[in-house]
Amino acid sequence: MDTRDAQRPLRPGEYPDREMPDEPGLGRWIKRNPWLLTRLFMVIVFSFGATATAANFSYGLEINPIPLSVEQINSGELPPEAELEDFVEITGTPDYGEDTRRIGTEESSIGFVQRYSANYFYFGLEETEDNLLIQSAQTPPDVTDESERVWRGKLSNVGTVIFHDTTRDGLKNAGLTTNQSVPIIETGDTPNYYRQIFPAYSTILGLWVLSLAWLVWKRNKPFLDE
């Protein structure tokens, strides 16, 4: 018996196996656009770098620090024009403890925080007591100099400072305040430092712009055909 042409009758909406239409879907779109997605991924990566770079680039352009007064700090206020990550300054006398040989203890009143290869030191000012902290990076403060001076740097606070949890423990061990709203002046973070590495920042921003242009121009064209 000849069964070569025998097959089940097709139901409404069914197609022969060889004529089955392609089903739309995300997976099929991804397979059709691998190079577009690759370029889009590169744009996203450079966008993250450009976001952080833009903030540092902007900070590096600041020249004149915003002055903070002792009265404002002790009343829990900041100048209206001062915001976190601004370049600020204050005049005051460092408030070290009785035994500065034991940095990181309550006797020294100098907080010590170490993370990876970075060292940070924290202390207060006599004029502002627990209402403000000074941060110095890498090298400990000169405890032999207890004269009044001007402290300049980037404005942050206990809640936003780098290595937040570790810093809080270091401040607590030194008997310093752990109130998250207390301002901190990061003296090692000045606009001059960022101006020195402007070429590197310019390179990152340039690569981000190029990645955008490459995405718009080539889209889904394979790399080897370029």
XYZ file of C-alpha atoms in Angstrom:
226
model
C 0.000 0.000 0.000
C 1.329 3.425 -0.976
C 1.503 5.748 2.047
C 3.941 8.371 0.710
C 1.356 11.129 0.595
C -0.581 10.065 3.642
C -0.591 12.640 6.455
C -2.874 13.945 9.105
C -5.185 16.680 7.848
C -4.051 20.102 9.059
C -6.202 21.913 11.537
C -7.032 25.608 11.207
C -3.927 27.653 12.141
C -1.492 24.737 11.653
C 1.316 24.692 9.067
C 3.410 21.933 7.526
C 6.710 21.429 9.346
C 8.719 22.997 6.548
C 6.487 26.032 6.382
C 6.287 26.775 10.110
C 6.671 30.562 10.494
C 9.360 31.964 12.792
C 8.034 32.722 16.235
C 8.806 36.267 17.402
C 10.569 36.628 20.757
C 13.447 38.154 22.708
C 15.719 35.153 22.234
C 15.470 35.290 18.455
C 16.074 39.073 18.492
C 19.224 38.575 20.582
C 20.533 35.975 18.101
C 19.958 38.407 15.231
C 21.700 41.357 16.967
C 24.833 40.077 18.751
C 27.113 42.914 17.622
C 24.580 45.588 18.498
C 24.346 44.172 22.019
C 28.144 43.971 22.267
C 28.506 47.640 21.384
C 25.668 48.565 23.722
C 27.399 46.725 26.564
C 30.602 48.683 25.911
C 28.638 51.945 26.052
C 27.131 50.942 29.403
C 30.567 50.087 30.836
C 32.085 53.392 29.753
C 28.979 55.231 31.008
C 29.631 54.038 34.560
C 33.193 55.313 34.358
C 32.118 58.579 32.776
C 29.559 59.217 35.539
C 32.166 58.999 38.305
C 34.714 60.862 36.198
C 32.348 63.749 35.497
C 31.827 64.351 39.237
C 35.585 64.300 39.919
C 36.234 66.477 36.873
C 33.729 69.029 38.152
C 35.300 69.004 41.628
C 38.742 69.538 40.115
C 37.521 72.771 38.534
C 36.704 74.299 41.932
C 39.244 76.932 42.989
C 38.003 78.920 45.989
C 36.865 76.839 49.000
C 33.581 77.613 50.718
C 34.341 78.908 54.238
C 32.656 77.147 57.165
C 32.254 79.040 60.421
C 32.523 77.558 63.901
C 29.161 79.066 64.819
C 27.412 77.372 61.910
C 28.994 73.998 62.603
C 28.135 74.094 66.305
C 24.545 74.968 65.474
C 24.326 72.010 63.094
C 24.155 74.128 59.962
C 26.148 74.578 56.773
C 26.335 77.615 54.478
C 23.443 77.607 51.977
C 25.859 77.190 49.077
C 27.737 74.250 50.638
C 26.821 70.687 49.689
C 28.450 67.296 50.112
C 31.545 66.874 47.908
C 32.139 70.632 47.746
C 35.548 72.180 48.419
C 35.396 73.772 51.888
C 37.645 75.195 54.596
C 37.502 75.957 58.302
C 39.907 77.508 60.794
C 40.483 75.644 64.042
C 42.820 73.957 66.505
C 43.310 70.169 66.414
C 41.915 68.416 69.468
C 44.309 65.553 70.229
C 44.151 63.362 73.325
C 46.640 63.024 76.156
C 48.502 60.016 74.732
C 49.028 60.490 70.997
C 51.498 57.611 70.847
C 48.572 55.183 70.808
C 46.736 56.332 67.712
C 43.406 54.607 67.298
C 42.616 54.498 71.023
C 40.435 56.703 73.183
C 43.538 58.098 74.909
C 44.749 59.639 71.643
C 41.358 60.922 70.407
C 42.601 60.083 66.911
C 40.596 57.538 64.979
C 42.497 55.131 62.744
C 40.945 53.246 59.839
C 42.827 50.898 57.525
C 41.320 49.252 54.459
C 43.477 47.453 51.915
C 46.546 49.705 51.530
C 44.763 52.936 52.510
C 45.112 54.570 55.929
C 42.758 57.230 57.264
C 43.041 59.268 60.455
C 40.241 61.242 62.136
C 40.244 63.874 64.870
C 38.170 66.833 66.006
C 38.789 70.520 66.545
C 38.739 72.253 69.909
C 36.361 74.916 68.626
C 33.765 72.493 67.205
C 34.152 69.544 69.618
C 32.011 66.602 68.366
C 30.317 68.653 65.659
C 33.040 68.268 63.023
C 35.822 65.819 62.149
C 38.994 66.254 60.134
C 40.265 63.391 57.987
C 43.860 62.999 56.871
C 44.882 60.229 54.486
C 47.903 57.911 54.468
C 50.109 59.892 56.886
C 49.061 60.529 60.507
C 48.555 64.131 61.650
C 51.511 66.039 63.060
C 50.619 65.785 66.742
C 53.504 68.092 67.672
C 51.748 71.003 65.983
C 48.668 71.983 67.981
C 48.374 75.504 66.603
C 45.307 76.990 64.979
C 45.313 76.585 61.190
C 43.122 76.412 58.109
C 41.833 72.967 57.109
C 40.776 72.528 53.473
C 39.286 69.568 51.621
C 36.192 67.826 50.308
C 33.064 67.946 52.458
C 31.493 64.619 53.470
C 29.987 63.260 56.679
C 30.147 60.162 58.867
C 27.290 58.599 56.924
C 28.850 59.015 53.469
C 32.575 58.749 54.150
C 34.566 55.993 52.456
C 34.460 52.534 54.119
C 31.488 53.565 56.234
C 31.228 50.535 58.565
C 34.968 50.281 59.163
C 35.194 54.026 59.751
C 32.391 53.943 62.311
C 34.256 51.282 64.305
C 37.483 53.293 64.127
C 35.749 56.432 65.373
C 34.085 54.529 68.199
C 37.396 53.031 69.359
C 38.907 56.506 69.535
C 35.986 57.936 71.501
C 34.899 60.125 68.588
C 31.343 60.769 67.479
C 29.620 58.267 65.184
C 26.639 60.508 64.429
C 26.122 60.049 60.690
C 25.204 63.692 60.090
C 28.457 65.084 61.525
C 30.474 66.798 58.743
C 33.948 65.571 57.802
C 36.571 67.561 55.907
C 38.738 65.199 53.851
C 41.992 67.171 53.738
C 43.681 64.728 51.354
C 40.960 65.224 48.749
C 41.589 68.610 47.140
C 40.818 69.936 43.636
C 44.531 70.287 42.951
C 44.963 66.506 43.149
C 42.220 65.941 40.577
C 43.645 68.590 38.263
C 46.860 66.597 38.096
C 45.008 63.603 36.623
C 42.763 65.522 34.220
C 44.439 63.788 31.212
C 43.239 60.394 32.483
C 39.720 61.738 33.055
C 39.691 63.269 29.581
C 40.637 59.882 28.115
C 37.742 58.137 29.889
C 35.233 60.751 28.740
C 36.633 60.559 25.214
C 36.260 56.770 25.110
C 32.660 57.108 26.279
C 31.867 59.544 23.466
C 33.595 57.294 20.919
C 31.661 54.244 22.118
C 28.391 56.140 21.605
C 29.417 57.231 18.113
C 30.524 53.678 17.266
C 27.166 52.299 18.411
C 25.170 54.763 16.298
C 27.411 54.353 13.234
C 27.989 50.585 13.068
C 25.049 49.230 15.070
C 24.885 45.498 14.272
C 27.734 45.290 11.764
C 30.235 42.502 12.617
C 33.674 43.631 13.824
C 35.596 41.726 11.135
C 33.645 43.383 8.338
C 34.535 46.860 9.494
